CSV table of N, CA, C and O in Angstrom, one decimal:
chain,number,residue,atom,x,y,z
S,1,UNK,N,94.6,92.9,78.2
S,1,UNK,CA,95.6,93.8,77.5
S,1,UNK,C,96.8,93.2,76.8
S,1,UNK,O,97.5,92.5,77.6
S,2,UNK,N,97.0,93.5,75.7
S,2,UNK,CA,98.1,92.9,75.0
S,2,UNK,C,99.4,93.6,75.3
S,2,UNK,O,99.5,94.8,75.6
S,3,UNK,N,100.7,92.9,75.2
S,3,UNK,CA,101.7,93.4,75.3
S,3,UNK,C,102.2,94.4,74.2
S,3,UNK,O,102.1,94.1,73.1
S,4,UNK,N,102.7,95.6,74.5
S,4,UNK,CA,103.1,96.6,73.6
S,4,UNK,C,104.7,96.8,73.7
S,4,UNK,O,104.9,96.7,75.0
S,5,UNK,N,105.4,96.9,72.7
S,5,UNK,CA,106.9,97.1,73.1
S,5,UNK,C,107.3,98.6,73.5
S,5,UNK,O,108.3,98.8,74.2
S,6,UNK,N,106.4,99.6,73.2
S,6,UNK,CA,106.6,100.9,73.5
S,6,UNK,C,108.0,101.4,73.2
S,6,UNK,O,108.6,102.5,73.7
S,7,UNK,N,108.6,100.9,72.1
S,7,UNK,CA,110.2,101.2,71.5
S,7,UNK,C,111.1,101.0,72.8
S,7,UNK,O,112.0,101.8,72.7
S,8,UNK,N,110.7,100.1,73.7
S,8,UNK,CA,111.9,99.9,74.8
S,8,UNK,C,113.3,99.6,74.3
S,8,UNK,O,114.3,100.1,74.9
S,9,UNK,N,113.5,98.8,73.2
S,9,UNK,CA,114.7,98.6,72.7
S,9,UNK,C,115.3,99.9,72.2
S,9,UNK,O,116.4,99.9,72.5
S,10,UNK,N,114.7,100.7,71.4
S,10,UNK,CA,115.1,102.1,70.9
S,10,UNK,C,115.4,102.7,72.0
S,10,UNK,O,116.5,103.4,72.0
S,11,UNK,N,114.6,103.0,73.0
S,11,UNK,CA,114.9,103.7,74.2
S,11,UNK,C,116.2,103.3,74.9
S,11,UNK,O,117.1,104.1,75.3
S,12,UNK,N,116.4,101.9,75.3
S,12,UNK,CA,117.5,101.4,75.8
S,12,UNK,C,118.9,101.5,75.0
S,12,UNK,O,119.8,102.1,75.7
S,13,UNK,N,118.9,101.6,73.7
S,13,UNK,CA,119.8,101.7,72.8
S,13,UNK,C,120.4,103.3,73.2
S,13,UNK,O,121.6,103.5,73.3
S,14,UNK,N,119.5,104.1,73.0
S,14,UNK,CA,119.6,105.7,73.2
S,14,UNK,C,120.4,105.8,74.6
S,14,UNK,O,121.3,106.5,74.6
S,15,UNK,N,119.6,105.3,75.5
S,15,UNK,CA,120.2,105.4,76.9
S,15,UNK,C,121.8,105.0,77.1
S,15,UNK,O,122.6,105.5,77.7
S,16,UNK,N,122.0,103.6,76.4
S,16,UNK,CA,123.3,103.0,76.5
S,16,UNK,C,124.3,104.0,75.9
S,16,UNK,O,125.4,104.2,76.4
S,17,UNK,N,124.0,104.4,74.6
S,17,UNK,CA,124.7,105.1,73.9
S,17,UNK,C,125.2,106.5,74.6
S,17,UNK,O,126.3,107.1,74.6
S,18,UNK,N,124.1,107.2,75.1
S,18,UNK,CA,124.4,108.5,75.8
S,18,UNK,C,125.4,108.3,76.9
S,18,UNK,O,126.2,108.9,77.3
S,19,UNK,N,125.0,107.1,77.8
S,19,UNK,CA,125.9,106.9,79.0
S,19,UNK,C,127.4,106.4,78.4
S,19,UNK,O,128.3,107.0,79.1
S,20,UNK,N,127.3,105.8,77.5
S,20,UNK,CA,128.8,105.6,76.9
S,20,UNK,C,129.6,106.9,76.4
S,20,UNK,O,130.8,107.1,76.6
S,21,UNK,N,128.9,107.8,76.0
S,21,UNK,CA,129.4,109.1,75.4
S,21,UNK,C,129.9,109.8,76.8
S,21,UNK,O,130.9,110.5,76.7
S,22,UNK,N,129.1,109.9,77.8
S,22,UNK,CA,129.5,110.6,78.9
S,22,UNK,C,130.5,109.9,79.8
S,22,UNK,O,131.5,110.5,80.3
S,23,UNK,N,130.5,108.6,80.0
S,23,UNK,CA,131.4,107.9,80.8
S,23,UNK,C,131.1,106.4,80.5
S,23,UNK,O,130.2,106.0,81.0
S,24,UNK,N,132.2,105.8,80.1
S,24,UNK,CA,132.2,104.3,79.9
S,24,UNK,C,132.0,103.5,81.0
S,24,UNK,O,131.5,102.5,80.9
S,25,UNK,N,132.6,104.0,82.2
S,25,UNK,CA,132.2,103.2,83.3
S,25,UNK,C,130.9,103.2,83.8
S,25,UNK,O,130.4,102.3,84.5
S,26,UNK,N,129.9,104.0,83.3
S,26,UNK,CA,128.6,104.0,83.7
S,26,UNK,C,127.9,102.8,83.0
S,26,UNK,O,126.7,102.3,83.6
S,27,UNK,N,128.4,102.2,81.9
S,27,UNK,CA,127.8,101.1,81.3
S,27,UNK,C,127.5,99.9,82.1
S,27,UNK,O,126.4,99.3,82.0
S,28,UNK,N,128.5,99.7,83.1
S,28,UNK,CA,128.2,98.5,84.0
S,28,UNK,C,126.8,98.6,84.9
S,28,UNK,O,126.4,97.8,85.5
S,29,UNK,N,126.3,99.9,85.0
S,29,UNK,CA,125.2,100.2,85.9
S,29,UNK,C,124.0,99.2,85.2
S,29,UNK,O,123.1,99.1,85.9
S,30,UNK,N,123.8,99.0,84.0
S,30,UNK,CA,122.7,98.4,83.4
S,30,UNK,C,122.6,96.9,84.0
S,30,UNK,O,121.5,96.7,84.5
S,31,UNK,N,123.5,96.4,84.4
S,31,UNK,CA,123.4,95.2,85.0
S,31,UNK,C,123.0,95.3,86.6
S,31,UNK,O,122.1,94.6,86.9
S,32,UNK,N,123.4,96.2,87.1
S,32,UNK,CA,122.9,96.7,88.5
S,32,UNK,C,121.5,97.1,88.4
S,32,UNK,O,120.6,96.8,89.3
S,33,UNK,N,121.1,97.9,87.4
S,33,UNK,CA,119.7,98.1,87.2
S,33,UNK,C,118.8,97.0,87.0
S,33,UNK,O,117.8,97.0,87.7
S,34,UNK,N,119.2,96.1,86.2
S,34,UNK,CA,118.3,94.7,86.2
S,34,UNK,C,118.3,94.2,87.4
S,34,UNK,O,117.1,93.8,87.7
S,35,UNK,N,119.2,94.1,88.2
S,35,UNK,CA,119.2,93.4,89.5
S,35,UNK,C,118.3,94.2,90.5
S,35,UNK,O,117.4,93.5,91.1
S,36,UNK,N,118.4,95.3,90.4
S,36,UNK,CA,117.6,96.3,91.4
S,36,UNK,C,116.0,96.2,91.1
S,36,UNK,O,115.2,96.5,92.1
S,37,UNK,N,115.7,96.0,90.0
S,37,UNK,CA,114.3,95.8,89.5
S,37,UNK,C,113.5,95.0,90.5
S,37,UNK,O,112.4,95.3,91.1
S,38,UNK,N,114.1,93.8,90.8
S,38,UNK,CA,113.4,92.9,91.8
S,38,UNK,C,113.1,93.6,93.2
S,38,UNK,O,112.3,93.0,93.8
S,39,UNK,N,113.8,94.6,93.6
S,39,UNK,CA,113.6,95.1,94.8
S,39,UNK,C,112.5,96.2,94.9
S,39,UNK,O,112.1,96.8,96.0
S,40,UNK,N,111.9,96.6,93.7
S,40,UNK,CA,110.7,97.4,93.7
S,40,UNK,C,110.9,98.7,93.0
S,40,UNK,O,112.2,99.2,93.1
S,41,UNK,N,110.1,99.4,92.8
S,41,UNK,CA,110.0,100.8,92.2
S,41,UNK,C,110.8,101.8,93.0
S,41,UNK,O,111.6,102.7,92.5
S,42,UNK,N,110.3,101.8,94.2
S,42,UNK,CA,111.0,102.9,95.1
S,42,UNK,C,112.6,102.5,95.2
S,42,UNK,O,113.3,103.7,95.4
S,43,UNK,N,113.1,101.5,95.4
S,43,UNK,CA,114.4,101.1,95.4
S,43,UNK,C,115.1,101.4,94.2
S,43,UNK,O,116.2,102.1,94.1
S,44,UNK,N,114.5,101.1,93.0
S,44,UNK,CA,115.1,101.5,91.8
S,44,UNK,C,115.2,102.9,91.6
S,44,UNK,O,116.3,103.7,91.3
S,45,UNK,N,114.1,103.7,92.1
S,45,UNK,CA,114.1,105.2,91.8
S,45,UNK,C,115.2,105.8,92.8
S,45,UNK,O,115.9,106.8,92.3
S,46,UNK,N,115.3,105.3,94.0
S,46,UNK,CA,116.2,105.9,95.0
S,46,UNK,C,117.5,105.7,94.6
S,46,UNK,O,118.4,106.4,95.3
S,47,UNK,N,118.0,104.9,93.7
S,47,UNK,CA,119.4,104.5,93.5
S,47,UNK,C,120.1,105.8,93.0
S,47,UNK,O,121.3,105.9,93.3
S,48,UNK,N,119.4,106.6,92.1
S,48,UNK,CA,120.1,107.7,91.5
S,48,UNK,C,120.6,108.7,92.7
S,48,UNK,O,121.4,109.5,92.6
S,49,UNK,N,119.6,108.6,93.9
S,49,UNK,CA,120.1,109.6,95.0
S,49,UNK,C,121.2,109.2,95.6
S,49,UNK,O,122.1,109.9,96.0
S,50,UNK,N,121.5,107.8,95.7
S,50,UNK,CA,122.6,107.4,96.3
S,50,UNK,C,123.9,107.8,95.7
S,50,UNK,O,124.9,107.8,96.3
S,51,UNK,N,123.9,107.7,94.4
S,51,UNK,CA,125.0,107.9,93.6
S,51,UNK,C,125.3,109.6,93.2
S,51,UNK,O,126.3,109.7,92.7
S,52,UNK,N,124.4,110.2,93.6
S,52,UNK,CA,124.4,111.7,93.1
S,52,UNK,C,125.7,112.5,93.4
S,52,UNK,O,126.2,113.0,92.7
S,53,UNK,N,126.0,112.4,94.6
S,53,UNK,CA,127.3,113.1,95.0
S,53,UNK,C,128.7,112.4,94.7
S,53,UNK,O,129.6,112.9,94.1
S,54,UNK,N,128.6,111.0,94.8
S,54,UNK,CA,129.9,110.2,94.7
S,54,UNK,C,130.1,109.8,93.1
S,54,UNK,O,131.3,110.0,92.6
S,55,UNK,N,129.1,109.5,92.4
S,55,UNK,CA,129.1,109.3,90.9
S,55,UNK,C,128.1,109.9,90.1
S,55,UNK,O,127.2,109.2,89.7
S,56,UNK,N,128.2,111.1,90.0
S,56,UNK,CA,127.0,111.8,89.4
S,56,UNK,C,126.7,111.3,87.9
S,56,UNK,O,125.6,111.4,87.4
S,57,UNK,N,127.8,110.7,87.0
S,57,UNK,CA,127.4,110.3,85.8
S,57,UNK,C,126.5,109.0,85.8
S,57,UNK,O,125.7,108.8,85.0
S,58,UNK,N,126.9,108.1,86.9
S,58,UNK,CA,126.2,107.0,87.0
S,58,UNK,C,124.7,107.5,87.5
S,58,UNK,O,123.8,106.7,87.1
S,59,UNK,N,124.8,108.3,88.4
S,59,UNK,CA,123.3,108.8,88.7
S,59,UNK,C,122.5,109.5,87.7
S,59,UNK,O,121.2,109.1,87.7
S,60,UNK,N,123.2,110.0,86.8
S,60,UNK,CA,122.4,110.6,85.8
S,60,UNK,C,121.7,109.4,84.8
S,60,UNK,O,120.6,109.5,84.4
S,61,UNK,N,122.5,108.3,84.7
S,61,UNK,CA,122.2,107.2,83.7
S,61,UNK,C,121.0,106.6,84.5
S,61,UNK,O,120.0,106.1,83.9
S,62,UNK,N,120.7,106.3,85.9
S,62,UNK,CA,119.8,105.6,86.5
S,62,UNK,C,118.6,106.8,86.5
S,62,UNK,O,117.5,106.3,86.2
S,63,UNK,N,118.9,108.0,86.5
S,63,UNK,CA,117.8,108.8,86.6
S,63,UNK,C,117.2,109.2,85.2
S,63,UNK,O,116.0,109.1,85.0
S,64,UNK,N,117.9,109.1,84.3
S,64,UNK,CA,117.4,108.9,82.7
S,64,UNK,C,116.6,107.7,82.4
S,64,UNK,O,115.5,107.8,81.9
S,65,UNK,N,117.0,106.7,82.9
S,65,UNK,CA,116.3,105.3,82.8
S,65,UNK,C,115.1,105.6,83.5
S,65,UNK,O,113.9,105.2,83.0
S,66,UNK,N,115.0,105.8,84.7
S,66,UNK,CA,113.7,106.1,85.4
S,66,UNK,C,112.8,107.2,84.8
S,66,UNK,O,111.6,107.0,84.6
S,67,UNK,N,113.4,108.0,84.2
S,67,UNK,CA,112.4,109.1,83.5
S,67,UNK,C,111.9,108.6,82.3
S,67,UNK,O,110.8,108.8,82.0
S,68,UNK,N,112.6,107.7,81.6
S,68,UNK,CA,112.1,107.0,80.4
S,68,UNK,C,111.0,106.0,80.7
S,68,UNK,O,110.0,105.9,80.1
S,69,UNK,N,111.3,105.3,81.9
S,69,UNK,CA,110.1,104.4,82.6
S,69,UNK,C,108.9,105.2,82.6
S,69,UNK,O,107.8,104.9,82.2
S,70,UNK,N,108.8,106.3,83.2
S,70,UNK,CA,107.9,107.2,83.6
S,70,UNK,C,107.1,107.5,82.4
S,70,UNK,O,105.9,107.5,82.2
S,71,UNK,N,107.8,107.9,81.3
S,71,UNK,CA,107.2,108.3,80.0
S,71,UNK,C,106.6,107.2,79.4
S,71,UNK,O,105.5,107.4,78.7
S,72,UNK,N,107.1,106.2,79.4
S,72,UNK,CA,106.5,104.9,78.6
S,72,UNK,C,105.3,104.5,79.5
S,72,UNK,O,104.2,104.1,78.9
S,73,UNK,N,105.4,104.7,80.9
S,73,UNK,CA,104.2,104.3,81.4
S,73,UNK,C,103.0,105.3,81.2
S,73,UNK,O,101.7,104.8,81.3
S,74,UNK,N,103.1,106.5,80.9
S,74,UNK,CA,102.2,107.5,80.5
S,74,UNK,C,101.5,107.0,79.4
S,74,UNK,O,100.3,106.9,79.2
S,75,UNK,N,102.3,106.5,78.4
S,75,UNK,CA,101.7,105.9,77.2
S,75,UNK,C,100.9,104.7,77.5
S,75,UNK,O,99.8,104.4,76.8
S,76,UNK,N,101.1,104.0,78.6
S,76,UNK,CA,100.5,102.8,79.0
S,76,UNK,C,99.3,103.0,79.8
S,76,UNK,O,98.6,102.1,80.2
S,77,UNK,N,99.0,104.4,80.1
S,77,UNK,CA,97.9,104.7,81.1
S,77,UNK,C,98.2,104.7,82.5
S,77,UNK,O,97.4,104.5,83.2
S,78,UNK,N,99.6,104.5,82.8
S,78,UNK,CA,99.8,104.4,84.3
S,78,UNK,C,100.7,105.7,84.8
S,78,UNK,O,101.8,105.8,84.1
S,79,UNK,N,100.4,106.2,85.7
S,79,UNK,CA,101.0,107.5,86.2
S,79,UNK,C,101.9,107.0,87.2
S,79,UNK,O,101.5,106.5,88.3
S,80,UNK,N,103.2,107.4,87.0
S,80,UNK,CA,104.4,107.1,88.1
S,80,UNK,C,104.6,108.4,88.6
S,80,UNK,O,105.1,109.1,87.7
S,81,UNK,N,104.8,108.5,89.9
S,81,UNK,CA,105.3,109.8,90.4
S,81,UNK,C,106.6,109.9,90.1
S,81,UNK,O,107.4,109.0,89.8
S,82,UNK,N,107.1,111.2,89.9
S,82,UNK,CA,108.4,111.4,89.5
S,82,UNK,C,108.9,113.0,89.8
S,82,UNK,O,109.3,113.7,89.1
S,83,UNK,N,108.6,113.1,91.3
S,83,UNK,CA,109.0,114.5,91.8
S,83,UNK,C,110.5,114.6,91.7
S,83,UNK,O,111.3,113.9,92.0
S,84,UNK,N,111.0,115.9,91.4
S,84,UNK,CA,112.4,116.2,91.6
S,84,UNK,C,113.0,116.2,93.0
S,84,UNK,O,112.2,117.0,93.9
S,85,UNK,N,113.7,115.5,93.4
S,85,UNK,CA,114.2,115.2,94.9
S,85,UNK,C,115.7,115.3,94.9
S,85,UNK,O,116.3,114.7,94.1
S,86,UNK,N,116.1,116.0,95.9
S,86,UNK,CA,117.5,116.0,96.3
S,86,UNK,C,118.0,115.0,97.5
S,86,UNK,O,116.9,114.8,98.2
S,87,UNK,N,118.9,114.2,97.4
S,87,UNK,CA,119.2,113.2,98.3
S,87,UNK,C,119.3,113.8,99.7
S,87,UNK,O,119.0,112.9,100.6
S,88,UNK,N,119.7,114.9,100.0
S,88,UNK,CA,119.6,115.5,101.3
S,88,UNK,C,118.4,116.0,101.8
S,88,UNK,O,118.2,116.1,103.1
S,89,UNK,N,117.4,116.0,101.1
S,89,UNK,CA,116.1,116.3,101.5
S,89,UNK,C,115.3,115.2,101.8
S,89,UNK,O,114.4,114.6,101.1
S,90,UNK,N,115.4,114.8,103.3
S,90,UNK,CA,114.8,113.4,103.6
S,90,UNK,C,113.3,113.5,103.7
S,90,UNK,O,112.6,112.3,103.2
S,91,UNK,N,112.9,114.6,103.9
S,91,UNK,CA,111.5,114.8,103.8
S,91,UNK,C,110.7,114.5,102.4
S,91,UNK,O,109.7,113.6,102.1
S,92,UNK,N,111.4,115.1,101.4
S,92,UNK,CA,111.1,114.9,100.0
S,92,UNK,C,111.3,113.5,99.6
S,92,UNK,O,110.3,112.8,98.9
S,93,UNK,N,112.4,112.8,99.9
S,93,UNK,CA,112.6,111.4,99.7
S,93,UNK,C,111.4,110.7,100.3
S,93,UNK,O,111.1,109.7,99.6
S,94,UNK,N,111.2,110.8,101.4
S,94,UNK,CA,110.2,110.1,102.3
S,94,UNK,C,108.9,110.2,101.4
S,94,UNK,O,108.1,109.2,101.2
S,95,UNK,N,108.5,111.4,100.9
S,95,UNK,CA,107.3,111.7,100.3
S,95,UNK,C,107.3,110.9,99.0
S,95,UNK,O,106.1,110.4,98.5
S,96,UNK,N,108.2,111.0,98.4
S,96,UNK,CA,108.3,110.4,96.9
S,96,UNK,C,108.0,108.7,97.1
S,96,UNK,O,107.4,108.1,96.5
S,97,UNK,N,108.9,108.2,98.0
S,97,UNK,CA,108.8,106.8,98.3
S,97,UNK,C,107.3,106.3,98.7
S,97,UNK,O,106.8,105.3,98.3
S,98,UNK,N,106.7,107.3,99.4
S,98,UNK,CA,105.3,106.9,99.9
S,98,UNK,C,104.4,107.0,98.8
S,98,UNK,O,103.5,106.1,98.4
S,99,UNK,N,104.7,107.8,97.7
S,99,UNK,CA,103.7,108.0,96.6
S,99,UNK,C,104.1,106.6,95.8
S,99,UNK,O,103.0,106.2,95.2
S,100,UNK,N,105.3,106.2,95.7
S,100,UNK,CA,105.5,105.0,94.8
S,100,UNK,C,104.9,103.9,95.5
S,100,UNK,O,104.4,102.9,94.8
S,101,UNK,N,104.9,103.7,97.0
S,101,UNK,CA,104.2,102.6,97.5
S,101,UNK,C,102.9,102.6,97.4
S,101,UNK,O,102.2,101.5,97.5
S,102,UNK,N,102.3,103.8,97.3
S,102,UNK,CA,100.8,104.0,97.1
S,102,UNK,C,100.2,103.5,95.7
S,102,UNK,O,99.1,103.6,95.4
S,103,UNK,N,101.0,103.3,94.9
S,103,UNK,CA,100.5,103.2,93.4
S,103,UNK,C,99.9,101.8,93.5
S,103,UNK,O,100.2,100.7,94.2
S,104,UNK,N,98.7,101.6,92.8
S,104,UNK,CA,97.6,100.4,92.8
S,104,UNK,C,98.7,99.3,92.4
S,104,UNK,O,99.7,99.4,91.4
S,105,UNK,N,98.4,98.3,93.2
S,105,UNK,CA,99.3,96.9,93.0
S,105,UNK,C,99.3,96.5,91.4
S,105,UNK,O,100.3,96.0,90.9
S,106,UNK,N,98.3,96.5,90.8
S,106,UNK,CA,98.3,96.2,89.5
S,106,UNK,C,99.1,97.0,88.5
S,106,UNK,O,99.8,96.5,87.6
S,107,UNK,N,99.0,98.2,88.7
S,107,UNK,CA,100.0,99.4,88.2
S,107,UNK,C,101.3,99.0,88.4
S,107,UNK,O,102.2,99.2,87.6
S,108,UNK,N,101.6,98.7,89.8
S,108,UNK,CA,103.0,98.4,90.1
S,108,UNK,C,103.5,97.3,89.4
S,108,UNK,O,104.7,97.3,88.9
S,109,UNK,N,102.7,96.3,89.2
S,109,UNK,CA,103.1,94.9,88.4
S,109,UNK,C,103.2,95.2,87.0
S,109,UNK,O,104.4,94.8,86.4
S,110,UNK,N,102.5,96.1,86.5
S,110,UNK,CA,102.7,96.5,85.0
S,110,UNK,C,104.0,97.3,84.8
S,110,UNK,O,104.9,97.0,84.0
S,111,UNK,N,104.3,98.1,85.9
S,111,UNK,CA,105.4,99.2,85.8
S,111,UNK,C,106.8,98.3,86.0
S,111,UNK,O,107.8,98.4,85.2
S,112,UNK,N,106.8,97.3,86.8
S,112,UNK,CA,107.8,96.4,87.1
S,112,UNK,C,108.2,95.5,85.9
S,112,UNK,O,109.2,95.4,85.4
S,113,UNK,N,107.0,95.0,85.4
S,113,UNK,CA,107.2,94.3,84.0
S,113,UNK,C,108.0,95.0,82.9
S,113,UNK,O,108.8,94.5,82.3
S,114,UNK,N,107.5,96.3,82.8
S,114,UNK,CA,108.1,97.2,81.8
S,114,UNK,C,109.4,97.6,82.1
S,114,UNK,O,110.4,97.5,81.3
S,115,UNK,N,109.8,97.7,83.4
S,115,UNK,CA,111.1,98.1,83.8
S,115,UNK,C,112.0,96.9,83.6
S,115,UNK,O,113.2,97.4,83.1
S,116,UNK,N,111.5,95.8,83.9
S,116,UNK,CA,112.3,94.7,83.7
S,116,UNK,C,112.7,94.5,82.2
S,116,UNK,O,114.0,94.4,81.9
S,117,UNK,N,111.8,94.6,81.3
S,117,UNK,CA,112.2,94.6,80.0
S,117,UNK,C,113.1,95.7,79.4
S,117,UNK,O,113.9,95.5,78.6
S,118,UNK,N,112.8,96.8,80.0
S,118,UNK,CA,113.8,97.9,79.6
S,118,UNK,C,115.2,97.9,80.1
S,118,UNK,O,116.0,97.9,79.3
S,119,UNK,N,115.4,97.2,81.3
S,119,UNK,CA,116.6,96.8,81.9
S,119,UNK,C,117.1,95.7,81.1
S,119,UNK,O,118.4,95.7,80.8
S,120,UNK,N,116.4,94.8,80.6
S,120,UNK,CA,117.0,93.6,79.9
S,120,UNK,C,117.4,94.2,78.4
S,120,UNK,O,118.7,93.7,78.0
S,121,UNK,N,116.8,95.0,78.0
S,121,UNK,CA,117.2,95.7,76.8
S,121,UNK,C,118.4,96.5,77.1
S,121,UNK,O,119.4,96.7,76.1
S,122,UNK,N,118.5,97.1,78.1
S,122,UNK,CA,119.9,98.1,78.5
S,122,UNK,C,120.9,97.1,78.6
S,122,UNK,O,122.2,97.3,78.1
S,123,UNK,N,120.8,95.9,79.2
S,123,UNK,CA,121.9,95.1,79.4
S,123,UNK,C,122.3,94.5,78.0
S,123,UNK,O,123.6,94.2,77.6
S,124,UNK,N,121.3,94.1,77.2
S,124,UNK,CA,121.6,93.6,75.8
S,124,UNK,C,122.5,94.6,75.0
S,124,UNK,O,123.6,94.3,74.5
S,125,UNK,N,122.0,95.9,75.0
S,125,UNK,CA,122.9,96.9,74.4
S,125,UNK,C,124.1,97.2,75.0
S,125,UNK,O,125.3,97.6,74.3
S,126,UNK,N,124.3,97.2,76.3
S,126,UNK,CA,125.5,97.2,77.0
S,126,UNK,C,126.6,96.2,76.5
S,126,UNK,O,127.7,96.6,76.1
S,127,UNK,N,126.1,94.8,76.4
S,127,UNK,CA,126.9,93.8,75.9
S,127,UNK,C,127.5,94.2,74.4
S,127,UNK,O,128.5,93.7,74.1
S,128,UNK,N,126.6,94.8,73.6
S,128,UNK,CA,127.2,95.1,72.3
S,128,UNK,C,128.0,96.1,72.2
S,128,UNK,O,128.8,96.3,71.3
S,129,UNK,N,128.1,97.1,73.1
S,129,UNK,CA,128.7,98.4,73.0
S,129,UNK,C,130.0,98.4,74.0
S,129,UNK,O,130.8,99.3,73.7
S,130,UNK,N,130.0,97.6,74.9
S,130,UNK,CA,130.9,97.6,76.1
S,130,UNK,C,132.3,97.1,75.4
S,130,UNK,O,132.3,95.9,74.9
S,131,UNK,N,133.4,97.8,75.5
S,131,UNK,CA,134.8,97.1,75.0
S,131,UNK,C,135.0,96.0,76.1
S,131,UNK,O,134.9,96.1,77.2
S,132,UNK,N,135.7,95.0,75.4
S,132,UNK,CA,136.0,93.8,76.3
S,132,UNK,C,137.3,94.2,77.0
S,132,UNK,O,138.2,95.0,76.7
């Protein structure tokens, strides 16, 4: 299977510009997202839940990034679960995490590779638009 860009750079630019319009402080999340990729899909997905109450604009940025990953993966033929979940619903959080852990290992690797590239693009665009 050949590498396809799936417009990741364009998606990342839009995500960064949207975050910048909402809250310039959210831009620093791109760097945190890139680091979080190494911990796996379930941890990346769950980060928006941690931020939901304290920092909703940052949570929205994480969630929008996740939603874009899910959409790109559909184009790649890989289904990534994306159930709507509230942080306080431990049962739903647990169920969603289980679904992510149950993804075929090859599909997980592809999703991680795509998420890594998407986050690299986010970091690049953040560096271009973030004021010093």
